[in-house]
XYZ file of C-alpha atoms in Angstrom:
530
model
C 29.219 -100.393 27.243
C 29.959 -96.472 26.704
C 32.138 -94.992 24.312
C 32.978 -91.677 24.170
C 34.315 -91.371 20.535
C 32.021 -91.720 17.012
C 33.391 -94.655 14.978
C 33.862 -97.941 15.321
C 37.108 -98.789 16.593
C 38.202 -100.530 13.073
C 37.804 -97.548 11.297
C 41.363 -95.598 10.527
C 41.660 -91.668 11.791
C 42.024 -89.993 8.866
C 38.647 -92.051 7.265
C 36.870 -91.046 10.854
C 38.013 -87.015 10.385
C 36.768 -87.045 7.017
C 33.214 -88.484 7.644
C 33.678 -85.590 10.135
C 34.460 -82.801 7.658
C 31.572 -84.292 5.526
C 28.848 -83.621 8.151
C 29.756 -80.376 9.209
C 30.030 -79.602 5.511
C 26.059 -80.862 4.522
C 24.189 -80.514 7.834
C 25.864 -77.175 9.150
C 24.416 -74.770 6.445
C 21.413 -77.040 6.420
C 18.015 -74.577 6.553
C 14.485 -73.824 5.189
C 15.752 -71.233 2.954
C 19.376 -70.026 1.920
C 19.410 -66.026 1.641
C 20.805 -65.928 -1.462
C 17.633 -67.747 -3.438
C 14.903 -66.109 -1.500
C 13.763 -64.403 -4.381
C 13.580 -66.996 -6.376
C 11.384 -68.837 -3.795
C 9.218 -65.418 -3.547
C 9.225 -66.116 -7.635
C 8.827 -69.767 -7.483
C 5.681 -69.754 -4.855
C 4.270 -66.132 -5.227
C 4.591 -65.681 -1.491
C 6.019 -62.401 0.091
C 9.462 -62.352 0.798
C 8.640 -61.709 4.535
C 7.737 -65.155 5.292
C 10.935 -66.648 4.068
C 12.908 -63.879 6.142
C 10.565 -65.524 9.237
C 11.916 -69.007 8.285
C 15.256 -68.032 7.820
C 15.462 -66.516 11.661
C 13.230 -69.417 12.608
C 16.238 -72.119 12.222
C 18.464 -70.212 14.631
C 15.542 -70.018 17.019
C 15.385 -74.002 16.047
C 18.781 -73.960 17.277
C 18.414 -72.092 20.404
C 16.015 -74.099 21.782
C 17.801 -77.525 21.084
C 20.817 -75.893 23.225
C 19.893 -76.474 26.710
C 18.628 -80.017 26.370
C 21.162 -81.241 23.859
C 23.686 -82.666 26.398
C 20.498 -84.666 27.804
C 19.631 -86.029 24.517
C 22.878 -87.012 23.453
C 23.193 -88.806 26.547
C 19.597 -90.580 25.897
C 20.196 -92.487 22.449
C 22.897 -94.559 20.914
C 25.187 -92.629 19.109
C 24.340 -94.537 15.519
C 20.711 -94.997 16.244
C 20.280 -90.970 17.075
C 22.806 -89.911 14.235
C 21.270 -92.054 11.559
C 17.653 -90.965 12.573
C 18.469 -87.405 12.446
C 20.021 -87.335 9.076
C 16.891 -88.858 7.549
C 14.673 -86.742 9.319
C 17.294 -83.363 8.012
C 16.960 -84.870 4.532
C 13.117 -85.779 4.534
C 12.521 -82.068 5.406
C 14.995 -81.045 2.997
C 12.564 -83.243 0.340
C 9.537 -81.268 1.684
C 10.732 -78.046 1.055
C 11.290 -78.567 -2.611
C 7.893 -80.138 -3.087
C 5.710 -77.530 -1.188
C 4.549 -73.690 -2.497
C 3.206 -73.331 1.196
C 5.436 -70.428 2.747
C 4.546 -71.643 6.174
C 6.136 -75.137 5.213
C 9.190 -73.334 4.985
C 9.022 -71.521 8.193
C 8.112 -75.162 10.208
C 10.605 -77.019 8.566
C 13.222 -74.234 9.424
C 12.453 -74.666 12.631
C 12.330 -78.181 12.846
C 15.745 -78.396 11.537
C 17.404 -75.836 13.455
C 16.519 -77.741 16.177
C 17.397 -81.438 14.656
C 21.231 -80.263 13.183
C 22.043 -78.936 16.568
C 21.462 -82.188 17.894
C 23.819 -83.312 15.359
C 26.546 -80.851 15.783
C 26.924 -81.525 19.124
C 28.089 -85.080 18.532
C 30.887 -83.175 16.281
C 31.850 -80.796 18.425
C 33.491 -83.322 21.359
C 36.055 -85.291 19.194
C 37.015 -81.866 17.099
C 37.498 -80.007 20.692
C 39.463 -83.238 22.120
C 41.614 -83.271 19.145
C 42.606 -79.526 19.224
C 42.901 -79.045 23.078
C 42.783 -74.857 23.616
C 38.865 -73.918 23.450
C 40.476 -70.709 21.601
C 42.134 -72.455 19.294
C 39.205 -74.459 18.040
C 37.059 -71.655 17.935
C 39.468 -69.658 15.897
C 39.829 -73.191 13.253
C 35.935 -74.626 13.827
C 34.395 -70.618 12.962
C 36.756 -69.734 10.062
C 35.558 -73.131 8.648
C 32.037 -72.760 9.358
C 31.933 -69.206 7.855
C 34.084 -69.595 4.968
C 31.680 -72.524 4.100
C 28.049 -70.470 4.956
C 29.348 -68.158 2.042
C 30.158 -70.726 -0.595
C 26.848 -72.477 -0.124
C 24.805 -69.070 -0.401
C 26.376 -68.521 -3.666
C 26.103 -72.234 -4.788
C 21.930 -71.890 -3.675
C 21.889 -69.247 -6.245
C 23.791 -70.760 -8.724
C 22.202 -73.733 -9.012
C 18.630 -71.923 -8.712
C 19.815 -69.944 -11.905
C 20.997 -73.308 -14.035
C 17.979 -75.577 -12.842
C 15.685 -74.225 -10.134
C 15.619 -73.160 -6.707
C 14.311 -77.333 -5.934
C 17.394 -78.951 -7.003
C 19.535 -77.195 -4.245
C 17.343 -78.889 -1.964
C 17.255 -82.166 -3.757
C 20.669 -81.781 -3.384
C 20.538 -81.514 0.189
C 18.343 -84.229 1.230
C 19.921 -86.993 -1.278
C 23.675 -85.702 1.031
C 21.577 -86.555 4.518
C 20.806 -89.732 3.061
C 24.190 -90.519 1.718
C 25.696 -89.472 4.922
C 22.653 -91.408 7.192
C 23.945 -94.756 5.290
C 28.051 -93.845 5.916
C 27.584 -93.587 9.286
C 25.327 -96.569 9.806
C 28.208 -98.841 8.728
C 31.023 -96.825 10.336
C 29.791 -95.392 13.771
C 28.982 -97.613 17.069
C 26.357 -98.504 18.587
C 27.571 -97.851 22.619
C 25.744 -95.126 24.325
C 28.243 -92.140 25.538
C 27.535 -92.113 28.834
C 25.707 -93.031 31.489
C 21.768 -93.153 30.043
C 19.529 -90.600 31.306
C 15.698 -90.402 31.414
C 14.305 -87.242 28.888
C 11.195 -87.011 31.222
C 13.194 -84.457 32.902
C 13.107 -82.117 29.844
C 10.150 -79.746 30.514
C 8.609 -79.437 27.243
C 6.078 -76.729 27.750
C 9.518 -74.566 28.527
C 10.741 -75.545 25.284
C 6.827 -74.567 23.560
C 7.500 -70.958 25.679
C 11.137 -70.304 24.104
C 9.696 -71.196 21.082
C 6.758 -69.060 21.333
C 8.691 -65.822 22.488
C 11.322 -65.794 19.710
C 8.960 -67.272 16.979
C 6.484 -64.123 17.394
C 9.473 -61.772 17.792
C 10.648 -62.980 14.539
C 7.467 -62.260 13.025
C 7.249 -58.390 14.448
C 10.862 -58.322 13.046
C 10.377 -59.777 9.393
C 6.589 -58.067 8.950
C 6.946 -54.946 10.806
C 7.711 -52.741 7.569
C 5.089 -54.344 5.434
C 2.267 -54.427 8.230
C 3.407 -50.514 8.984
C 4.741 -51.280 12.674
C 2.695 -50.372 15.168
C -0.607 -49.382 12.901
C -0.716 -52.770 12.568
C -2.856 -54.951 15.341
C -0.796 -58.194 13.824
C 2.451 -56.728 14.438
C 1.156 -55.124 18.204
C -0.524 -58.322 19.264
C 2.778 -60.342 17.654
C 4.614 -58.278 19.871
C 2.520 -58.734 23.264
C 2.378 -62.363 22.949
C 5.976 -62.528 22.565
C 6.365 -60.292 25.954
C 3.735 -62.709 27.693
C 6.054 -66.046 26.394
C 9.112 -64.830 27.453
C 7.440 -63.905 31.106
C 5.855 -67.177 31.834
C 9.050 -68.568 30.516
C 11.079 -66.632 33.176
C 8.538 -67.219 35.874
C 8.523 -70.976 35.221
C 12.417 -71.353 35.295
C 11.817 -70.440 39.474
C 9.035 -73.247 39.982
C 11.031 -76.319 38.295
C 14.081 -78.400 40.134
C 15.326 -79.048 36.705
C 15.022 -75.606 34.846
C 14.726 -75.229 30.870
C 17.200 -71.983 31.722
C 19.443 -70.561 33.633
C 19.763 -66.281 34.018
C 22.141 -67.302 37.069
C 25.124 -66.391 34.157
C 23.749 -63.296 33.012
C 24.565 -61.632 36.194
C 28.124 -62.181 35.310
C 30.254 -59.076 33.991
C 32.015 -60.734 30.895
C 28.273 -62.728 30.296
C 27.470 -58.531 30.298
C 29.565 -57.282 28.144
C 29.833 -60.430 25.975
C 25.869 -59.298 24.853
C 26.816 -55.643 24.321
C 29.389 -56.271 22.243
C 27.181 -59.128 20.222
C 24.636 -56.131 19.943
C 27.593 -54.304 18.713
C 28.822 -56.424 16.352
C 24.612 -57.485 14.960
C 24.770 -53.402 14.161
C 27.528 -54.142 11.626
C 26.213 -57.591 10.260
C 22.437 -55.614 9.988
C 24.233 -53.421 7.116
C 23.899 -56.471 4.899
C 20.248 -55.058 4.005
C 21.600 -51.720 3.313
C 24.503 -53.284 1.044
C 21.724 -55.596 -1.126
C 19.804 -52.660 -1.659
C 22.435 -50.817 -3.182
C 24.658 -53.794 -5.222
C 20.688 -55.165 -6.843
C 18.138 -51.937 -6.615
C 21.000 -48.695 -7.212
C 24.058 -50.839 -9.558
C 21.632 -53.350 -10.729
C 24.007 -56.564 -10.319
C 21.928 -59.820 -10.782
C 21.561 -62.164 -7.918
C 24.509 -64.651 -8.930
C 26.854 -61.355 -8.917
C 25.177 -60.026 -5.841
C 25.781 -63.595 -3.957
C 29.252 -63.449 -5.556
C 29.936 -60.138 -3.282
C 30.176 -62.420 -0.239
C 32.901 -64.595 -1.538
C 35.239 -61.891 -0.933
C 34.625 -61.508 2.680
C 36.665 -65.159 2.481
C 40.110 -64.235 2.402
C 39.406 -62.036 5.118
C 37.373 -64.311 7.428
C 40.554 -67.156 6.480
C 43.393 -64.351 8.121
C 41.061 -63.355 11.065
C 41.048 -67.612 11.752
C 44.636 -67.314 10.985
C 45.550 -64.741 13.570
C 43.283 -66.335 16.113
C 44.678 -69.372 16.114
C 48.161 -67.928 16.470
C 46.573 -65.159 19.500
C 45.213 -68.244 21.841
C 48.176 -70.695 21.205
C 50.015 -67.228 22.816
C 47.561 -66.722 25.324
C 47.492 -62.957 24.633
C 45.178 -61.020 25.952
C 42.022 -60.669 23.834
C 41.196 -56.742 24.067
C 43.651 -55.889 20.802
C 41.830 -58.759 18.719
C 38.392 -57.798 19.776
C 39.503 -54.476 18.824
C 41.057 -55.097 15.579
C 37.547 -57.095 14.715
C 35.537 -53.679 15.251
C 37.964 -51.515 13.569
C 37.756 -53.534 10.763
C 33.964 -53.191 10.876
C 34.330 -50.001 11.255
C 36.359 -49.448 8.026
C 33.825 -51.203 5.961
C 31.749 -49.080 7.526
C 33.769 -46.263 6.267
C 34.723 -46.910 2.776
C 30.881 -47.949 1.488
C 30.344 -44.278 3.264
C 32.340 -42.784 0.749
C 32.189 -45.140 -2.184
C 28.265 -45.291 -2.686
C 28.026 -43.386 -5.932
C 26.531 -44.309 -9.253
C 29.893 -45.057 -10.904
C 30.777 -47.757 -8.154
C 32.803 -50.299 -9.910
C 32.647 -53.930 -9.213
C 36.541 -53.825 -8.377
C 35.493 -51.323 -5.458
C 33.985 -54.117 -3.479
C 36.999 -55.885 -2.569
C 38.655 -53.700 0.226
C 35.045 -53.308 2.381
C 34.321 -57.054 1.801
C 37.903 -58.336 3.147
C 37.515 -55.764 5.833
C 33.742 -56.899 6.995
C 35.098 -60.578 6.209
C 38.175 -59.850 8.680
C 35.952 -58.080 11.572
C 33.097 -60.880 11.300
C 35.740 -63.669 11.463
C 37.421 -62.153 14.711
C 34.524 -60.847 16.638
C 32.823 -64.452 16.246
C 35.572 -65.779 17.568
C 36.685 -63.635 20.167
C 33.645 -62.494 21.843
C 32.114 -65.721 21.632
C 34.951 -66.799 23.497
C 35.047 -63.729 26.010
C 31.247 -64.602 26.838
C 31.584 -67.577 27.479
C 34.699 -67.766 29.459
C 35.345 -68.929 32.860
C 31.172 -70.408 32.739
C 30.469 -73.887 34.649
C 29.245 -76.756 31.880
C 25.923 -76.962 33.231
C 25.366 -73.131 33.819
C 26.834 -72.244 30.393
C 24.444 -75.454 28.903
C 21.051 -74.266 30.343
C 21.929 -70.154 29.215
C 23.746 -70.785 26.201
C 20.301 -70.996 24.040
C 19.572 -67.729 24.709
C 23.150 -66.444 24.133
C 22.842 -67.722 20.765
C 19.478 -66.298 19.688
C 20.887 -63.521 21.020
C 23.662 -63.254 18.761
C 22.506 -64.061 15.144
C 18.745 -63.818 15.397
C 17.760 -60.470 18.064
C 21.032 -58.267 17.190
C 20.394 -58.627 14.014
C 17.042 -58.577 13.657
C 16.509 -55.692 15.558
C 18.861 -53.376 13.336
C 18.000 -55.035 10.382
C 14.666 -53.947 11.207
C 15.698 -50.584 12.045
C 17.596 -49.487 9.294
C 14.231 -51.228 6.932
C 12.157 -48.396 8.149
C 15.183 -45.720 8.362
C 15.935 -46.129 4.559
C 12.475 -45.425 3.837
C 12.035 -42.004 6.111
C 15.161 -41.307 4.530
C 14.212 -41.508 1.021
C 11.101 -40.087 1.400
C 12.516 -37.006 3.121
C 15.298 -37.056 0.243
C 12.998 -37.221 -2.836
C 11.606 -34.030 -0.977
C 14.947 -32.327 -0.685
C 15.598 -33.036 -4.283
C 12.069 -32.288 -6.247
C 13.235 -28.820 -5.192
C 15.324 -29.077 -8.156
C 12.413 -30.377 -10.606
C 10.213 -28.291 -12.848
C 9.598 -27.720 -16.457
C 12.969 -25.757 -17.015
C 14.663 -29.053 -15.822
C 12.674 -32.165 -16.435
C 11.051 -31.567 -19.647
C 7.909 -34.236 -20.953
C 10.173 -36.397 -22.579
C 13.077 -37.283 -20.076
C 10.786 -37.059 -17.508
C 10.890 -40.975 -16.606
C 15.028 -41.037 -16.904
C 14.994 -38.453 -14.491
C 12.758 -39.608 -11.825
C 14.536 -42.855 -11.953
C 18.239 -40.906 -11.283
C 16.572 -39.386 -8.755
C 15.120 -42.176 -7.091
C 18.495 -43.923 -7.274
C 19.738 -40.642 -5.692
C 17.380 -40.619 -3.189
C 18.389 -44.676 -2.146
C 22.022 -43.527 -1.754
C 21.430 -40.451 0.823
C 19.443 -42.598 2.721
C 22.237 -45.313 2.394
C 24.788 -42.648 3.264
C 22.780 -41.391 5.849
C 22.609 -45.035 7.907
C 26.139 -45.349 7.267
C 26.997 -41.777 8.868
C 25.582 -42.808 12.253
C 27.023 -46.536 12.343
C 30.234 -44.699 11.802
C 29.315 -42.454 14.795
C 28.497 -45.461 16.832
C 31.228 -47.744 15.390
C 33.539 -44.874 16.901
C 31.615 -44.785 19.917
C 32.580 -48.603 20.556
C 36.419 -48.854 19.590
C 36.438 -46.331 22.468
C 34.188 -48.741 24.865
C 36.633 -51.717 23.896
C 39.544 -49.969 24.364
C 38.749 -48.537 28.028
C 37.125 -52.363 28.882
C 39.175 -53.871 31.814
C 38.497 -57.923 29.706
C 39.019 -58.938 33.539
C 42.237 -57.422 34.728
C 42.046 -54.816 37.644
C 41.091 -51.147 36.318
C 43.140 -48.696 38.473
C 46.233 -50.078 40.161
C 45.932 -47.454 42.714
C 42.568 -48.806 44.672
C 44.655 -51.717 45.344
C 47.707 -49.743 46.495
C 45.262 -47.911 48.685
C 43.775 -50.463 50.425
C 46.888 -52.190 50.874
C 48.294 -48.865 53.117
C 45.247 -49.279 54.594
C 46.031 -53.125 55.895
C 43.040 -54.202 53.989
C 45.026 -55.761 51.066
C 43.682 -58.687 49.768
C 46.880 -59.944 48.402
C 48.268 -58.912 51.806
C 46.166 -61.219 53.724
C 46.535 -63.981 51.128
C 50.137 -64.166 51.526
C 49.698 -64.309 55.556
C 47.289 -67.568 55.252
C 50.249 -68.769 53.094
C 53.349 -68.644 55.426
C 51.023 -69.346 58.308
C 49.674 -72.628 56.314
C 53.799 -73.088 55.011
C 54.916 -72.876 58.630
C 52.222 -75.016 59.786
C 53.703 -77.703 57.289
C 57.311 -77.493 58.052
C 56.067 -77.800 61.984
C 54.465 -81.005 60.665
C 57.419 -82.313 58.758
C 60.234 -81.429 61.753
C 57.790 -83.443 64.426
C 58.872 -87.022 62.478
C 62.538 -85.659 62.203
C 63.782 -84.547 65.288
């Protein structure tokens, strides 16, 4: 017997849509670490904070590699027997990660359950998209929701580090798998979905490869600064094994009749500029280093306060749902949202420009943070939406792994990267400018340490500023790129005007097969007639 739904037949729709809600609420911002307590795990363990950045890329790379074989799986397994197993497995995890001081623990488990929960979410996905129809128009409602929620349970992490300590949030955690494993024991069925399929298909040592590639990227990424880049052999051999992965990756994808991946989509031109304008859009989310740096090391907010910050990217993430929801139920076209998203970004981008001073008060924060909420909100909707469009199930299935690494792990990562060692050149090169201004006239024996500390907070904000100059530059540099894009529609009217004159008209010739094909028919129809 197959059935295609979740729950038991019995079961009323609003009780089914709630157990819903539930598990996208525990197991979607499910990880080894949450980024608002990783200091208090650097605290807590007496590890560098470097390994817990590595675990926290490590769950999308989890995720990413679950992608491709997830339809396969979910095919493979009762839908109670998988779900129930995977929420104990999520919560046993979550169990080991407040019992262990190992950082490599964390950066296992992360992976380990980046790769479980997307098994999960897939089962949640189906029903939600069947009950909302337009693709768009879940995107616009399922993102909002998933975003609004990833910021409420970063600031919760740190709350509940502060009142108890950074175990209980994962306590917390694993007792809601559990809770949730028993719910849907009683409520769900126990009918495959489909047709069952074999999993000796899935090649496994493509899987290990993926793994492999992204896993050492992530550590050139989160060690580079503190290893010194290349004058490091770690960071240099980190970086050619990753180059070797990803090769016998790609070369193994032509050998197999069943292929991990698929770069048949990537030759597509919305697949093209889908990635651009994810690299785009990873430039703006990378300032998130630059903005911690300034709210904890230059104003000196705590971490609650600091995690507080992102709760008022919320009302703007809610409006750019809002409007999305509203744009797809119109069908308009998307090249106005996208660009609203970026200008947005781009105004955040602007106003911490011009607001990073000393005397920044806490009630400054609200404009940039509704702005970056508002831009994040719409460009993960809409150029999620734009990449993906118009992409065959099983191509979009076997390429959508690396899409998604792409997106929140590489863009990311490689500008967060980037601006790490650019705010460092920068300060150096601006505690230079300014010792110009130091000697014994100035900076007498006894103010000498309340000076060197204004001007090291000086020095942080030019090099801030300086970061933010450029992504303004580029920021322009895109609203132009978006504006001039063609999002699919024909770029100069006058090439097809030409070739029409020129009898080679495709519409032309279209419209002949058509009355020859409508003439043909009527010939067909008059035969019986007459």
């Amino acid at each position: 017997m197959y059935n295609k739904g979740l729950y038991n037949d019995w079961v009323p729709k609003p009780l089914q849509l709630l157990l819903i809600v539930l598990l996208l609420a525990v197991v979607m911002p499910l990880g080894g670490v949450y980024t608002g307590n990783i200091s208090y795990l650097v605290n807590g363990t007496g590890s560098m904070t470097e390994y817990f950045l590595w675990a926290n890329y490590a769950n999308t790379i989890g995720m990413g590699a679950c992608m491709p074989i997830v339809l396969r799986m979910k095919m493979r397994f009762k839908v109670r027997d998988k779900m129930v197993v995977l929420l104990v497995l999520l919560g046993l995890l979550s169990y080991l990660n407040s019992t262990t001081y190992d950082p490599m623990i964390f950066v296992f488990s992360s992976l380990v359950i980046g790769f479980l929960k997307m098994m999960v979410t897939i089962e949640l996905f189906l029903p939600l998209m069947a009950m909302v129809g337009n693709r768009g128009m879940f995107y616009g409602g399922f993102y909002t929701f998933i975003l609004v929620l990833n910021q409420a349970v970063a600031y919760y992490a740190v709350d509940i580090s502060i009142r108890y300590n950074w175990q209980h949030f994962y306590i917390m955690a694993a007792v809601g798998c559990f809770i949730l494993a028993l719910l849907h024991w009683i409520f769900m069925h126990d009918k495959y979905f489909a047709l069952k399929v074999p999993l000796h298909c899935i090649d496994w040592l493509s899987v290990l490869l993926f793994v492999s590639t992204f896993m050492f990227s992530a550590y050139v990424f989160s060690f580079g600064k503190q290893q010194d880049w290349l004058n490091s052999n770690k960071i240099i051999n980190a970086g050619i094994a990753a180059f070797i992965s990803f090769a016998l990756l790609a070369i193994r994808q032509l050998t197999l009749k069943r292929p991990y991946l698929s770069f048949k989509i990537f030759s597509k031109n919305n697949v093209q500029h889908g990635l651009f304008m994810l690299l785009c859009l990873g430039m703006f989310l990378g300032t998130t280093s630059i903005q911690n740096t300034f709210a904890v090391g230059v104003l000196g907010y705590d971490q609650l306060t600091n995690a507080r910050l992102n709760l008022l990217m919320i009302p703007g993430l809610i409006l750019a749902g809002v409007i999305a929801i509203f744009w797809f139920k119109k069908e308009i076209p998307l090249k106005m949202y996208i660009f609203s998203g970026f200008s947005a970004m781009l105004g955040y981008a602007i106003v911490m420009y011009f607001s990073m001073v000393l005397e920044f008060s806490y009630d400054y924060w609200y404009l940039p943070m509704f702005l970056k909420g508002y831009g994040m909100g719409a460009l993960f909707i809409s150029v999620w939406f734009y990449t993906l469009d118009k992409l065959e199930l099983d191509d979009m299935l076997a390429a959508i792994g690396l899409v998604l690494v792409w997106r929140t792990f590489l863009a990311v990562g490689i500008f967060s990267a980037l601006y790490s060692w650019f705010q460092y050149r920068f300060q150096v090169v601006a505690i230079g400018d300014l010792a110009v201004y130091m000697d014994g006239m100035t900076v007498t024996p006894q103010n000498v340490a309340s000076n060197m500390k204004l001007i090291q907070l000086n020095a942080i904000i030019i090099a801030s500023k300086k970061i933010f100059g450029y992504i303004i530059l580029a920021g322009i540099g895109i609203l132009i790129y978006v504006f001039t894009h063609h999002f699919g529609k024909e770029r100069f009217e006058y090439v097809r005007f030409i070739r029409m004159l020129n009898g080679k008209s495709v519409i032309s010739r279209r419209r002949l097969r058509e009355r020859k094909k409508l003439l043909e028919e009527i010939k067909d129809a008059a035969g019986p007639a007459l």
